[in-house]
mmCIF file with all atom_site columns, C-alpha atoms in Angstrom:
data_model
loop_
_atom_site.group_PDB
_atom_site.id
_atom_site.type_symbol
_atom_site.label_atom_id
_atom_site.label_alt_id
_atom_site.label_comp_id
_atom_site.label_asym_id
_atom_site.label_entity_id
_atom_site.label_seq_id
_atom_site.pdbx_PDB_ins_code
_atom_site.Cartn_x
_atom_site.Cartn_y
_atom_site.Cartn_z
_atom_site.occupancy
_atom_site.B_iso_or_equiv
_atom_site.pdbx_formal_charge
_atom_site.auth_seq_id
_atom_site.auth_comp_id
_atom_site.auth_asym_id
_atom_site.auth_atom_id
_atom_site.pdbx_PDB_model_num
ATOM 1   C CA . LEU A 1 1   ? 23.263  12.215  7.373   1.00 0.00 ? 1489 LEU A CA 1
ATOM 2   C CA . THR A 1 2   ? 25.290  14.576  9.529   1.00 0.00 ? 1490 THR A CA 1
ATOM 3   C CA . ARG A 1 3   ? 23.763  17.837  10.693  1.00 0.00 ? 1491 ARG A CA 1
ATOM 4   C CA . GLU A 1 4   ? 25.992  19.711  8.222   1.00 0.00 ? 1492 GLU A CA 1
ATOM 5   C CA . ALA A 1 5   ? 24.732  17.564  5.358   1.00 0.00 ? 1493 ALA A CA 1
ATOM 6   C CA . TRP A 1 6   ? 21.132  18.237  6.399   1.00 0.00 ? 1494 TRP A CA 1
ATOM 7   C CA . ASN A 1 7   ? 21.839  21.977  6.403   1.00 0.00 ? 1495 ASN A CA 1
ATOM 8   C CA . ALA A 1 8   ? 23.265  21.764  2.887   1.00 0.00 ? 1496 ALA A CA 1
ATOM 9   C CA . LEU A 1 9   ? 20.206  19.825  1.752   1.00 0.00 ? 1497 LEU A CA 1
ATOM 10  C CA . LEU A 1 10  ? 17.939  22.406  3.378   1.00 0.00 ? 1498 LEU A CA 1
ATOM 11  C CA . LYS A 1 11  ? 19.575  25.138  1.308   1.00 0.00 ? 1499 LYS A CA 1
ATOM 12  C CA . ILE A 1 12  ? 18.750  23.242  -1.910  1.00 0.00 ? 1500 ILE A CA 1
ATOM 13  C CA . LEU A 1 13  ? 15.159  22.670  -0.790  1.00 0.00 ? 1501 LEU A CA 1
ATOM 14  C CA . GLU A 1 14  ? 14.642  26.345  -0.019  1.00 0.00 ? 1502 GLU A CA 1
ATOM 15  C CA . GLU A 1 15  ? 16.100  27.443  -3.394  1.00 0.00 ? 1503 GLU A CA 1
ATOM 16  C CA . PRO A 1 16  ? 15.401  24.540  -5.743  1.00 0.00 ? 1504 PRO A CA 1
ATOM 17  C CA . PRO A 1 17  ? 16.258  24.459  -9.435  1.00 0.00 ? 1505 PRO A CA 1
ATOM 18  C CA . PRO A 1 18  ? 13.289  25.300  -11.679 1.00 0.00 ? 1506 PRO A CA 1
ATOM 19  C CA . ARG A 1 19  ? 10.798  22.531  -12.513 1.00 0.00 ? 1507 ARG A CA 1
ATOM 20  C CA . VAL A 1 20  ? 12.315  20.164  -9.942  1.00 0.00 ? 1508 VAL A CA 1
ATOM 21  C CA . VAL A 1 21  ? 10.272  18.190  -7.401  1.00 0.00 ? 1509 VAL A CA 1
ATOM 22  C CA . PHE A 1 22  ? 12.112  16.416  -4.593  1.00 0.00 ? 1510 PHE A CA 1
ATOM 23  C CA . VAL A 1 23  ? 10.655  13.142  -3.266  1.00 0.00 ? 1511 VAL A CA 1
ATOM 24  C CA . PHE A 1 24  ? 12.164  11.632  -0.128  1.00 0.00 ? 1512 PHE A CA 1
ATOM 25  C CA . ALA A 1 25  ? 11.388  8.123   1.126   1.00 0.00 ? 1513 ALA A CA 1
ATOM 26  C CA . THR A 1 26  ? 12.395  6.624   4.464   1.00 0.00 ? 1514 THR A CA 1
ATOM 27  C CA . THR A 1 27  ? 11.414  3.859   6.837   1.00 0.00 ? 1515 THR A CA 1
ATOM 28  C CA . GLU A 1 28  ? 12.808  5.847   9.780   1.00 0.00 ? 1516 GLU A CA 1
ATOM 29  C CA . PRO A 1 29  ? 11.100  9.271   9.801   1.00 0.00 ? 1517 PRO A CA 1
ATOM 30  C CA . HIS A 1 30  ? 11.774  9.647   13.536  1.00 0.00 ? 1518 HIS A CA 1
ATOM 31  C CA . LYS A 1 31  ? 15.487  10.014  12.817  1.00 0.00 ? 1519 LYS A CA 1
ATOM 32  C CA . ILE A 1 32  ? 14.810  12.964  10.541  1.00 0.00 ? 1520 ILE A CA 1
ATOM 33  C CA . ALA A 1 33  ? 12.622  14.532  13.205  1.00 0.00 ? 1521 ALA A CA 1
ATOM 34  C CA . GLN A 1 34  ? 15.449  14.177  15.728  1.00 0.00 ? 1522 GLN A CA 1
ATOM 35  C CA . THR A 1 35  ? 18.277  15.547  13.585  1.00 0.00 ? 1523 THR A CA 1
ATOM 36  C CA . ALA A 1 36  ? 16.665  17.725  10.929  1.00 0.00 ? 1524 ALA A CA 1
ATOM 37  C CA . ALA A 1 37  ? 13.316  19.114  12.053  1.00 0.00 ? 1525 ALA A CA 1
ATOM 38  C CA . PRO A 1 38  ? 13.571  22.114  9.630   1.00 0.00 ? 1526 PRO A CA 1
ATOM 39  C CA . ILE A 1 39  ? 13.560  19.645  6.719   1.00 0.00 ? 1527 ILE A CA 1
ATOM 40  C CA . LEU A 1 40  ? 10.243  18.146  7.824   1.00 0.00 ? 1528 LEU A CA 1
ATOM 41  C CA . SER A 1 41  ? 8.707   21.601  8.182   1.00 0.00 ? 1529 SER A CA 1
ATOM 42  C CA . ARG A 1 42  ? 9.264   22.197  4.453   1.00 0.00 ? 1530 ARG A CA 1
ATOM 43  C CA . LEU A 1 43  ? 7.781   18.906  3.230   1.00 0.00 ? 1531 LEU A CA 1
ATOM 44  C CA . GLN A 1 44  ? 4.372   17.426  2.629   1.00 0.00 ? 1532 GLN A CA 1
ATOM 45  C CA . ARG A 1 45  ? 4.370   14.145  4.517   1.00 0.00 ? 1533 ARG A CA 1
ATOM 46  C CA . PHE A 1 46  ? 2.550   11.014  3.366   1.00 0.00 ? 1534 PHE A CA 1
ATOM 47  C CA . ASP A 1 47  ? 2.633   7.905   5.571   1.00 0.00 ? 1535 ASP A CA 1
ATOM 48  C CA . PHE A 1 48  ? 2.183   4.652   3.647   1.00 0.00 ? 1536 PHE A CA 1
ATOM 49  C CA . ARG A 1 49  ? 0.413   1.859   5.491   1.00 0.00 ? 1537 ARG A CA 1
ATOM 50  C CA . ARG A 1 50  ? -0.567  -1.721  4.808   1.00 0.00 ? 1538 ARG A CA 1
ATOM 51  C CA . ILE A 1 51  ? -3.667  -2.212  2.665   1.00 0.00 ? 1539 ILE A CA 1
ATOM 52  C CA . GLY A 1 52  ? -6.654  -3.912  4.291   1.00 0.00 ? 1540 GLY A CA 1
ATOM 53  C CA . PRO A 1 53  ? -7.718  -7.385  3.083   1.00 0.00 ? 1541 PRO A CA 1
ATOM 54  C CA . HIS A 1 54  ? -11.098 -6.075  1.860   1.00 0.00 ? 1542 HIS A CA 1
ATOM 55  C CA . ALA A 1 55  ? -9.421  -3.624  -0.535  1.00 0.00 ? 1543 ALA A CA 1
ATOM 56  C CA . ILE A 1 56  ? -7.078  -6.357  -1.795  1.00 0.00 ? 1544 ILE A CA 1
ATOM 57  C CA . VAL A 1 57  ? -10.012 -8.718  -2.420  1.00 0.00 ? 1545 VAL A CA 1
ATOM 58  C CA . GLU A 1 58  ? -11.881 -6.023  -4.364  1.00 0.00 ? 1546 GLU A CA 1
ATOM 59  C CA . ARG A 1 59  ? -8.822  -5.350  -6.530  1.00 0.00 ? 1547 ARG A CA 1
ATOM 60  C CA . LEU A 1 60  ? -8.340  -9.071  -7.205  1.00 0.00 ? 1548 LEU A CA 1
ATOM 61  C CA . LYS A 1 61  ? -11.985 -9.305  -8.275  1.00 0.00 ? 1549 LYS A CA 1
ATOM 62  C CA . HIS A 1 62  ? -11.438 -6.436  -10.703 1.00 0.00 ? 1550 HIS A CA 1
ATOM 63  C CA . VAL A 1 63  ? -8.381  -8.146  -12.217 1.00 0.00 ? 1551 VAL A CA 1
ATOM 64  C CA . LEU A 1 64  ? -10.151 -11.503 -12.510 1.00 0.00 ? 1552 LEU A CA 1
ATOM 65  C CA . ALA A 1 65  ? -13.183 -9.900  -14.129 1.00 0.00 ? 1553 ALA A CA 1
ATOM 66  C CA . ALA A 1 66  ? -10.924 -8.306  -16.746 1.00 0.00 ? 1554 ALA A CA 1
ATOM 67  C CA . GLU A 1 67  ? -9.347  -11.715 -17.418 1.00 0.00 ? 1555 GLU A CA 1
ATOM 68  C CA . ALA A 1 68  ? -12.746 -13.470 -17.433 1.00 0.00 ? 1556 ALA A CA 1
ATOM 69  C CA . VAL A 1 69  ? -11.652 -15.850 -14.681 1.00 0.00 ? 1557 VAL A CA 1
ATOM 70  C CA . VAL A 1 70  ? -14.027 -17.156 -12.011 1.00 0.00 ? 1558 VAL A CA 1
ATOM 71  C CA . ALA A 1 71  ? -12.789 -17.381 -8.399  1.00 0.00 ? 1559 ALA A CA 1
ATOM 72  C CA . GLU A 1 72  ? -14.270 -18.523 -5.102  1.00 0.00 ? 1560 GLU A CA 1
ATOM 73  C CA . GLU A 1 73  ? -14.684 -15.866 -2.432  1.00 0.00 ? 1561 GLU A CA 1
ATOM 74  C CA . ASP A 1 74  ? -12.729 -18.018 0.033   1.00 0.00 ? 1562 ASP A CA 1
ATOM 75  C CA . ALA A 1 75  ? -9.836  -18.271 -2.420  1.00 0.00 ? 1563 ALA A CA 1
ATOM 76  C CA . LEU A 1 76  ? -9.592  -14.478 -2.659  1.00 0.00 ? 1564 LEU A CA 1
ATOM 77  C CA . HIS A 1 77  ? -9.661  -14.113 1.127   1.00 0.00 ? 1565 HIS A CA 1
ATOM 78  C CA . LEU A 1 78  ? -6.800  -16.611 1.443   1.00 0.00 ? 1566 LEU A CA 1
ATOM 79  C CA . ILE A 1 79  ? -4.744  -14.682 -1.117  1.00 0.00 ? 1567 ILE A CA 1
ATOM 80  C CA . ALA A 1 80  ? -5.473  -11.350 0.595   1.00 0.00 ? 1568 ALA A CA 1
ATOM 81  C CA . LYS A 1 81  ? -4.465  -12.776 3.963   1.00 0.00 ? 1569 LYS A CA 1
ATOM 82  C CA . SER A 1 82  ? -1.214  -14.181 2.566   1.00 0.00 ? 1570 SER A CA 1
ATOM 83  C CA . ALA A 1 83  ? -0.441  -10.826 0.914   1.00 0.00 ? 1571 ALA A CA 1
ATOM 84  C CA . ASP A 1 84  ? -0.173  -9.310  4.431   1.00 0.00 ? 1572 ASP A CA 1
ATOM 85  C CA . GLY A 1 85  ? -1.195  -5.805  3.400   1.00 0.00 ? 1573 GLY A CA 1
ATOM 86  C CA . GLY A 1 86  ? 0.751   -5.672  0.133   1.00 0.00 ? 1574 GLY A CA 1
ATOM 87  C CA . MET A 1 87  ? -1.287  -5.177  -3.048  1.00 0.00 ? 1575 MET A CA 1
ATOM 88  C CA . ARG A 1 88  ? 1.639   -6.132  -5.268  1.00 0.00 ? 1576 ARG A CA 1
ATOM 89  C CA . ASP A 1 89  ? 2.153   -9.307  -3.223  1.00 0.00 ? 1577 ASP A CA 1
ATOM 90  C CA . GLY A 1 90  ? -1.541  -10.123 -3.597  1.00 0.00 ? 1578 GLY A CA 1
ATOM 91  C CA . LEU A 1 91  ? -1.368  -9.752  -7.381  1.00 0.00 ? 1579 LEU A CA 1
ATOM 92  C CA . SER A 1 92  ? 1.827   -11.833 -7.509  1.00 0.00 ? 1580 SER A CA 1
ATOM 93  C CA . ILE A 1 93  ? 0.183   -14.632 -5.528  1.00 0.00 ? 1581 ILE A CA 1
ATOM 94  C CA . LEU A 1 94  ? -2.850  -14.510 -7.802  1.00 0.00 ? 1582 LEU A CA 1
ATOM 95  C CA . ASP A 1 95  ? -0.528  -14.818 -10.815 1.00 0.00 ? 1583 ASP A CA 1
ATOM 96  C CA . GLN A 1 96  ? 1.124   -17.877 -9.259  1.00 0.00 ? 1584 GLN A CA 1
ATOM 97  C CA . VAL A 1 97  ? -2.237  -19.505 -8.594  1.00 0.00 ? 1585 VAL A CA 1
ATOM 98  C CA . LEU A 1 98  ? -3.446  -18.821 -12.141 1.00 0.00 ? 1586 LEU A CA 1
ATOM 99  C CA . SER A 1 99  ? -0.286  -20.304 -13.629 1.00 0.00 ? 1587 SER A CA 1
ATOM 100 C CA . PHE A 1 100 ? -0.619  -23.427 -11.478 1.00 0.00 ? 1588 PHE A CA 1
ATOM 101 C CA . GLY A 1 101 ? -3.711  -24.711 -13.265 1.00 0.00 ? 1589 GLY A CA 1
ATOM 102 C CA . GLU A 1 102 ? -6.752  -23.938 -15.344 1.00 0.00 ? 1590 GLU A CA 1
ATOM 103 C CA . GLY A 1 103 ? -10.382 -23.308 -14.539 1.00 0.00 ? 1591 GLY A CA 1
ATOM 104 C CA . PRO A 1 104 ? -11.919 -21.479 -11.571 1.00 0.00 ? 1592 PRO A CA 1
ATOM 105 C CA . VAL A 1 105 ? -9.645  -20.356 -8.753  1.00 0.00 ? 1593 VAL A CA 1
ATOM 106 C CA . THR A 1 106 ? -10.625 -22.431 -5.724  1.00 0.00 ? 1594 THR A CA 1
ATOM 107 C CA . ALA A 1 107 ? -9.599  -22.207 -2.086  1.00 0.00 ? 1595 ALA A CA 1
ATOM 108 C CA . GLU A 1 108 ? -8.107  -25.702 -2.348  1.00 0.00 ? 1596 GLU A CA 1
ATOM 109 C CA . ARG A 1 109 ? -5.938  -24.602 -5.271  1.00 0.00 ? 1597 ARG A CA 1
ATOM 110 C CA . VAL A 1 110 ? -4.685  -21.552 -3.352  1.00 0.00 ? 1598 VAL A CA 1
ATOM 111 C CA . ARG A 1 111 ? -3.838  -23.708 -0.335  1.00 0.00 ? 1599 ARG A CA 1
ATOM 112 C CA . GLU A 1 112 ? -1.955  -26.151 -2.537  1.00 0.00 ? 1600 GLU A CA 1
ATOM 113 C CA . VAL A 1 113 ? 0.094   -23.417 -4.212  1.00 0.00 ? 1601 VAL A CA 1
ATOM 114 C CA . LEU A 1 114 ? 0.898   -21.587 -0.975  1.00 0.00 ? 1602 LEU A CA 1
ATOM 115 C CA . GLY A 1 115 ? 1.145   -24.619 1.296   1.00 0.00 ? 1603 GLY A CA 1
ATOM 116 C CA . LEU A 1 116 ? -1.534  -23.258 3.653   1.00 0.00 ? 1604 LEU A CA 1
ATOM 117 C CA . ILE A 1 117 ? -2.974  -25.217 6.553   1.00 0.00 ? 1605 ILE A CA 1
ATOM 118 C CA . PRO A 1 118 ? -6.523  -26.565 5.978   1.00 0.00 ? 1606 PRO A CA 1
ATOM 119 C CA . ASP A 1 119 ? -9.366  -25.054 8.011   1.00 0.00 ? 1607 ASP A CA 1
ATOM 120 C CA . ASP A 1 120 ? -10.362 -28.436 9.446   1.00 0.00 ? 1608 ASP A CA 1
ATOM 121 C CA . LEU A 1 121 ? -7.078  -28.663 11.396  1.00 0.00 ? 1609 LEU A CA 1
ATOM 122 C CA . TYR A 1 122 ? -7.914  -25.410 13.170  1.00 0.00 ? 1610 TYR A CA 1
ATOM 123 C CA . GLY A 1 123 ? -11.382 -26.826 13.749  1.00 0.00 ? 1611 GLY A CA 1
ATOM 124 C CA . GLU A 1 124 ? -9.824  -29.899 15.360  1.00 0.00 ? 1612 GLU A CA 1
ATOM 125 C CA . MET A 1 125 ? -7.703  -27.588 17.528  1.00 0.00 ? 1613 MET A CA 1
ATOM 126 C CA . LEU A 1 126 ? -10.836 -25.785 18.770  1.00 0.00 ? 1614 LEU A CA 1
ATOM 127 C CA . ARG A 1 127 ? -12.554 -29.113 19.449  1.00 0.00 ? 1615 ARG A CA 1
ATOM 128 C CA . LEU A 1 128 ? -9.746  -30.559 21.554  1.00 0.00 ? 1616 LEU A CA 1
ATOM 129 C CA . ILE A 1 129 ? -9.541  -27.320 23.556  1.00 0.00 ? 1617 ILE A CA 1
ATOM 130 C CA . ALA A 1 130 ? -13.315 -27.140 24.112  1.00 0.00 ? 1618 ALA A CA 1
ATOM 131 C CA . GLU A 1 131 ? -13.554 -30.829 25.044  1.00 0.00 ? 1619 GLU A CA 1
ATOM 132 C CA . ARG A 1 132 ? -10.282 -30.901 27.032  1.00 0.00 ? 1620 ARG A CA 1
ATOM 133 C CA . ASP A 1 133 ? -9.153  -33.779 24.810  1.00 0.00 ? 1621 ASP A CA 1
ATOM 134 C CA . ALA A 1 134 ? -5.427  -33.786 25.606  1.00 0.00 ? 1622 ALA A CA 1
ATOM 135 C CA . PRO A 1 135 ? -4.583  -37.126 23.887  1.00 0.00 ? 1623 PRO A CA 1
ATOM 136 C CA . ALA A 1 136 ? -5.871  -35.721 20.577  1.00 0.00 ? 1624 ALA A CA 1
ATOM 137 C CA . VAL A 1 137 ? -3.018  -33.197 20.609  1.00 0.00 ? 1625 VAL A CA 1
ATOM 138 C CA . PHE A 1 138 ? -0.540  -35.798 19.398  1.00 0.00 ? 1626 PHE A CA 1
ATOM 139 C CA . THR A 1 139 ? -2.807  -36.916 16.556  1.00 0.00 ? 1627 THR A CA 1
ATOM 140 C CA . LEU A 1 140 ? -3.278  -33.301 15.453  1.00 0.00 ? 1628 LEU A CA 1
ATOM 141 C CA . VAL A 1 141 ? 0.454   -32.606 15.432  1.00 0.00 ? 1629 VAL A CA 1
ATOM 142 C CA . ASP A 1 142 ? 1.008   -35.860 13.515  1.00 0.00 ? 1630 ASP A CA 1
ATOM 143 C CA . ARG A 1 143 ? -1.436  -34.646 10.861  1.00 0.00 ? 1631 ARG A CA 1
ATOM 144 C CA . LEU A 1 144 ? 0.366   -31.302 10.655  1.00 0.00 ? 1632 LEU A CA 1
ATOM 145 C CA . THR A 1 145 ? 3.720   -33.024 10.273  1.00 0.00 ? 1633 THR A CA 1
ATOM 146 C CA . GLU A 1 146 ? 2.428   -35.443 7.605   1.00 0.00 ? 1634 GLU A CA 1
ATOM 147 C CA . ALA A 1 147 ? 0.994   -32.481 5.668   1.00 0.00 ? 1635 ALA A CA 1
ATOM 148 C CA . GLY A 1 148 ? 4.388   -30.753 5.756   1.00 0.00 ? 1636 GLY A CA 1
ATOM 149 C CA . ALA A 1 149 ? 2.879   -27.778 7.582   1.00 0.00 ? 1637 ALA A CA 1
ATOM 150 C CA . ASP A 1 150 ? 5.064   -24.988 8.908   1.00 0.00 ? 1638 ASP A CA 1
ATOM 151 C CA . MET A 1 151 ? 4.638   -25.092 12.708  1.00 0.00 ? 1639 MET A CA 1
ATOM 152 C CA . GLY A 1 152 ? 5.243   -21.365 13.020  1.00 0.00 ? 1640 GLY A CA 1
ATOM 153 C CA . GLU A 1 153 ? 2.479   -20.693 10.503  1.00 0.00 ? 1641 GLU A CA 1
ATOM 154 C CA . PHE A 1 154 ? 0.148   -23.037 12.392  1.00 0.00 ? 1642 PHE A CA 1
ATOM 155 C CA . VAL A 1 155 ? 0.774   -21.234 15.679  1.00 0.00 ? 1643 VAL A CA 1
ATOM 156 C CA . GLY A 1 156 ? 0.145   -17.870 14.021  1.00 0.00 ? 1644 GLY A CA 1
ATOM 157 C CA . GLY A 1 157 ? -3.096  -19.162 12.512  1.00 0.00 ? 1645 GLY A CA 1
ATOM 158 C CA . ALA A 1 158 ? -4.100  -20.653 15.870  1.00 0.00 ? 1646 ALA A CA 1
ATOM 159 C CA . GLY A 1 159 ? -3.750  -17.209 17.441  1.00 0.00 ? 1647 GLY A CA 1
ATOM 160 C CA . GLU A 1 160 ? -5.884  -15.622 14.722  1.00 0.00 ? 1648 GLU A CA 1
ATOM 161 C CA . THR A 1 161 ? -8.502  -18.344 15.144  1.00 0.00 ? 1649 THR A CA 1
ATOM 162 C CA . LEU A 1 162 ? -8.700  -17.846 18.907  1.00 0.00 ? 1650 LEU A CA 1
ATOM 163 C CA . ARG A 1 163 ? -8.899  -14.083 18.394  1.00 0.00 ? 1651 ARG A CA 1
ATOM 164 C CA . ALA A 1 164 ? -11.896 -14.673 16.103  1.00 0.00 ? 1652 ALA A CA 1
ATOM 165 C CA . VAL A 1 165 ? -13.505 -16.859 18.799  1.00 0.00 ? 1653 VAL A CA 1
ATOM 166 C CA . LEU A 1 166 ? -12.979 -14.044 21.306  1.00 0.00 ? 1654 LEU A CA 1
ATOM 167 C CA . LEU A 1 167 ? -14.450 -11.517 18.879  1.00 0.00 ? 1655 LEU A CA 1
ATOM 168 C CA . VAL A 1 168 ? -17.578 -13.618 18.344  1.00 0.00 ? 1656 VAL A CA 1
ATOM 169 C CA . GLY A 1 169 ? -17.891 -14.191 22.082  1.00 0.00 ? 1657 GLY A CA 1
ATOM 170 C CA . LEU A 1 170 ? -17.906 -10.424 22.644  1.00 0.00 ? 1658 LEU A CA 1
ATOM 171 C CA . GLY A 1 171 ? -20.509 -9.843  19.940  1.00 0.00 ? 1659 GLY A CA 1
ATOM 172 C CA . GLY A 1 172 ? -18.186 -8.774  17.129  1.00 0.00 ? 1660 GLY A CA 1
ATOM 173 C CA . GLU A 1 173 ? -18.113 -9.712  13.457  1.00 0.00 ? 1661 GLU A CA 1
ATOM 174 C CA . ILE A 1 174 ? -15.397 -11.837 11.828  1.00 0.00 ? 1662 ILE A CA 1
ATOM 175 C CA . GLN A 1 175 ? -13.614 -10.468 8.770   1.00 0.00 ? 1663 GLN A CA 1
ATOM 176 C CA . GLY A 1 176 ? -10.905 -11.796 6.472   1.00 0.00 ? 1664 GLY A CA 1
ATOM 177 C CA . MET A 1 177 ? -11.570 -15.503 7.110   1.00 0.00 ? 1665 MET A CA 1
ATOM 178 C CA . THR A 1 178 ? -12.893 -18.217 4.839   1.00 0.00 ? 1666 THR A CA 1
ATOM 179 C CA . GLU A 1 179 ? -16.536 -19.213 5.233   1.00 0.00 ? 1667 GLU A CA 1
ATOM 180 C CA . GLY A 1 180 ? -15.478 -22.648 6.457   1.00 0.00 ? 1668 GLY A CA 1
ATOM 181 C CA . LEU A 1 181 ? -13.303 -21.291 9.242   1.00 0.00 ? 1669 LEU A CA 1
ATOM 182 C CA . GLN A 1 182 ? -15.937 -18.729 10.202  1.00 0.00 ? 1670 GLN A CA 1
ATOM 183 C CA . ALA A 1 183 ? -18.457 -21.549 10.619  1.00 0.00 ? 1671 ALA A CA 1
ATOM 184 C CA . LEU A 1 184 ? -16.036 -23.467 12.854  1.00 0.00 ? 1672 LEU A CA 1
ATOM 185 C CA . VAL A 1 185 ? -15.378 -20.384 14.970  1.00 0.00 ? 1673 VAL A CA 1
ATOM 186 C CA . ARG A 1 186 ? -19.114 -19.741 15.444  1.00 0.00 ? 1674 ARG A CA 1
ATOM 187 C CA . ARG A 1 187 ? -19.636 -23.397 16.305  1.00 0.00 ? 1675 ARG A CA 1
ATOM 188 C CA . TYR A 1 188 ? -17.118 -23.452 19.144  1.00 0.00 ? 1676 TYR A CA 1
ATOM 189 C CA . ALA A 1 189 ? -17.377 -19.841 20.397  1.00 0.00 ? 1677 ALA A CA 1
ATOM 190 C CA . PRO A 1 190 ? -20.324 -20.632 22.739  1.00 0.00 ? 1678 PRO A CA 1
ATOM 191 C CA . ARG A 1 191 ? -18.229 -23.398 24.366  1.00 0.00 ? 1679 ARG A CA 1
ATOM 192 C CA . LEU A 1 192 ? -15.267 -21.132 25.123  1.00 0.00 ? 1680 LEU A CA 1
ATOM 193 C CA . SER A 1 193 ? -15.970 -18.126 27.320  1.00 0.00 ? 1681 SER A CA 1
ATOM 194 C CA . PRO A 1 194 ? -14.220 -14.850 26.436  1.00 0.00 ? 1682 PRO A CA 1
ATOM 195 C CA . ALA A 1 195 ? -12.329 -14.967 29.755  1.00 0.00 ? 1683 ALA A CA 1
ATOM 196 C CA . ASP A 1 196 ? -10.999 -18.449 28.924  1.00 0.00 ? 1684 ASP A CA 1
ATOM 197 C CA . VAL A 1 197 ? -9.951  -17.367 25.423  1.00 0.00 ? 1685 VAL A CA 1
ATOM 198 C CA . VAL A 1 198 ? -8.056  -14.414 26.888  1.00 0.00 ? 1686 VAL A CA 1
ATOM 199 C CA . ARG A 1 199 ? -6.165  -16.873 29.094  1.00 0.00 ? 1687 ARG A CA 1
ATOM 200 C CA . LEU A 1 200 ? -5.448  -19.101 26.084  1.00 0.00 ? 1688 LEU A CA 1
ATOM 201 C CA . LEU A 1 201 ? -4.066  -16.135 24.148  1.00 0.00 ? 1689 LEU A CA 1
ATOM 202 C CA . ALA A 1 202 ? -1.943  -15.122 27.139  1.00 0.00 ? 1690 ALA A CA 1
ATOM 203 C CA . VAL A 1 203 ? -0.405  -18.617 27.191  1.00 0.00 ? 1691 VAL A CA 1
ATOM 204 C CA . LEU A 1 204 ? 0.224   -18.299 23.455  1.00 0.00 ? 1692 LEU A CA 1
ATOM 205 C CA . GLY A 1 205 ? 2.031   -15.002 23.982  1.00 0.00 ? 1693 GLY A CA 1
ATOM 206 C CA . GLU A 1 206 ? 4.343   -16.665 26.504  1.00 0.00 ? 1694 GLU A CA 1
ATOM 207 C CA . ALA A 1 207 ? 4.979   -19.683 24.275  1.00 0.00 ? 1695 ALA A CA 1
ATOM 208 C CA . GLU A 1 208 ? 5.605   -17.942 20.942  1.00 0.00 ? 1696 GLU A CA 1
ATOM 209 C CA . ARG A 1 209 ? 9.153   -16.854 21.795  1.00 0.00 ? 1697 ARG A CA 1
ATOM 210 C CA . GLN A 1 210 ? 10.022  -20.353 22.967  1.00 0.00 ? 1698 GLN A CA 1
ATOM 211 C CA . ILE A 1 211 ? 8.594   -21.887 19.770  1.00 0.00 ? 1699 ILE A CA 1
ATOM 212 C CA . ARG A 1 212 ? 10.618  -19.511 17.551  1.00 0.00 ? 1700 ARG A CA 1
ATOM 213 C CA . SER A 1 213 ? 13.861  -20.292 19.378  1.00 0.00 ? 1701 SER A CA 1
ATOM 214 C CA . SER A 1 214 ? 13.220  -23.974 20.015  1.00 0.00 ? 1702 SER A CA 1
ATOM 215 C CA . GLY A 1 215 ? 15.400  -26.583 18.371  1.00 0.00 ? 1703 GLY A CA 1
ATOM 216 C CA . ASN A 1 216 ? 12.403  -28.927 18.276  1.00 0.00 ? 1704 ASN A CA 1
ATOM 217 C CA . THR A 1 217 ? 9.338   -26.958 17.232  1.00 0.00 ? 1705 THR A CA 1
ATOM 218 C CA . ARG A 1 218 ? 7.158   -30.061 17.198  1.00 0.00 ? 1706 ARG A CA 1
ATOM 219 C CA . ILE A 1 219 ? 7.553   -30.638 20.927  1.00 0.00 ? 1707 ILE A CA 1
ATOM 220 C CA . ALA A 1 220 ? 7.116   -26.917 21.621  1.00 0.00 ? 1708 ALA A CA 1
ATOM 221 C CA . VAL A 1 221 ? 3.823   -26.870 19.693  1.00 0.00 ? 1709 VAL A CA 1
ATOM 222 C CA . GLU A 1 222 ? 2.662   -30.053 21.427  1.00 0.00 ? 1710 GLU A CA 1
ATOM 223 C CA . LEU A 1 223 ? 3.352   -28.477 24.810  1.00 0.00 ? 1711 LEU A CA 1
ATOM 224 C CA . LEU A 1 224 ? 1.386   -25.376 23.850  1.00 0.00 ? 1712 LEU A CA 1
ATOM 225 C CA . LEU A 1 225 ? -1.609  -27.420 22.699  1.00 0.00 ? 1713 LEU A CA 1
ATOM 226 C CA . LEU A 1 226 ? -1.424  -29.607 25.810  1.00 0.00 ? 1714 LEU A CA 1
ATOM 227 C CA . ARG A 1 227 ? -1.436  -26.532 28.036  1.00 0.00 ? 1715 ARG A CA 1
ATOM 228 C CA . TRP A 1 228 ? -4.522  -25.308 26.205  1.00 0.00 ? 1716 TRP A CA 1
ATOM 229 C CA . ALA A 1 229 ? -6.300  -28.697 26.383  1.00 0.00 ? 1717 ALA A CA 1
ATOM 230 C CA . MET A 1 230 ? -5.477  -29.217 30.083  1.00 0.00 ? 1718 MET A CA 1
ATOM 231 C CA . MET A 1 231 ? -6.299  -25.694 31.241  1.00 0.00 ? 1719 MET A CA 1
ATOM 232 C CA . ASP A 1 232 ? -9.069  -25.538 33.870  1.00 0.00 ? 1720 ASP A CA 1
#
């Protein structure tokens, strides 16, 4: 809005019609602060943020209990992670999973519906890094390709997995991961020092832009994994 339009709006806010409540929503509050600070001074401000995975899991449990449906804890964590902070997205994913089949909601069923990458592939990634097994990189990428995995999703999950390894190495607690992946992280954390994991994550930061813009993501991911496996 122009400054004149803001001034006109301010007049309405200061002398509103009876029984009227104004609600404003924006994804760019800084622009209002720059051009119409008096407007902000007359409002109650509420900043909406992403919802944590724990809260999403608890809500999903409540919904499933009401529907008398049994679900694995790992399955709920996978849904909450895929929801990326959105409760409505989490409920929509749960609805998709429920409509896909009958019986208990399992982690395998969630992965099948959402096309998620199995935990054992991230475990294989940690193994080849810890053992400096560079030739195994090509076999791992072959398995990803045969499974129809999204390479960008794999790289993102690889970063989260290494972050969890770093967290364990520094004495922290893992949250928001399946039990299977947590076990793999704890298994390989003693074999990868925190300083080494920081270096691995730094290499990932450099490579992510190249992977996103690459015309051949397979080769880009292979190069990233090879750099990790061959790092001193």
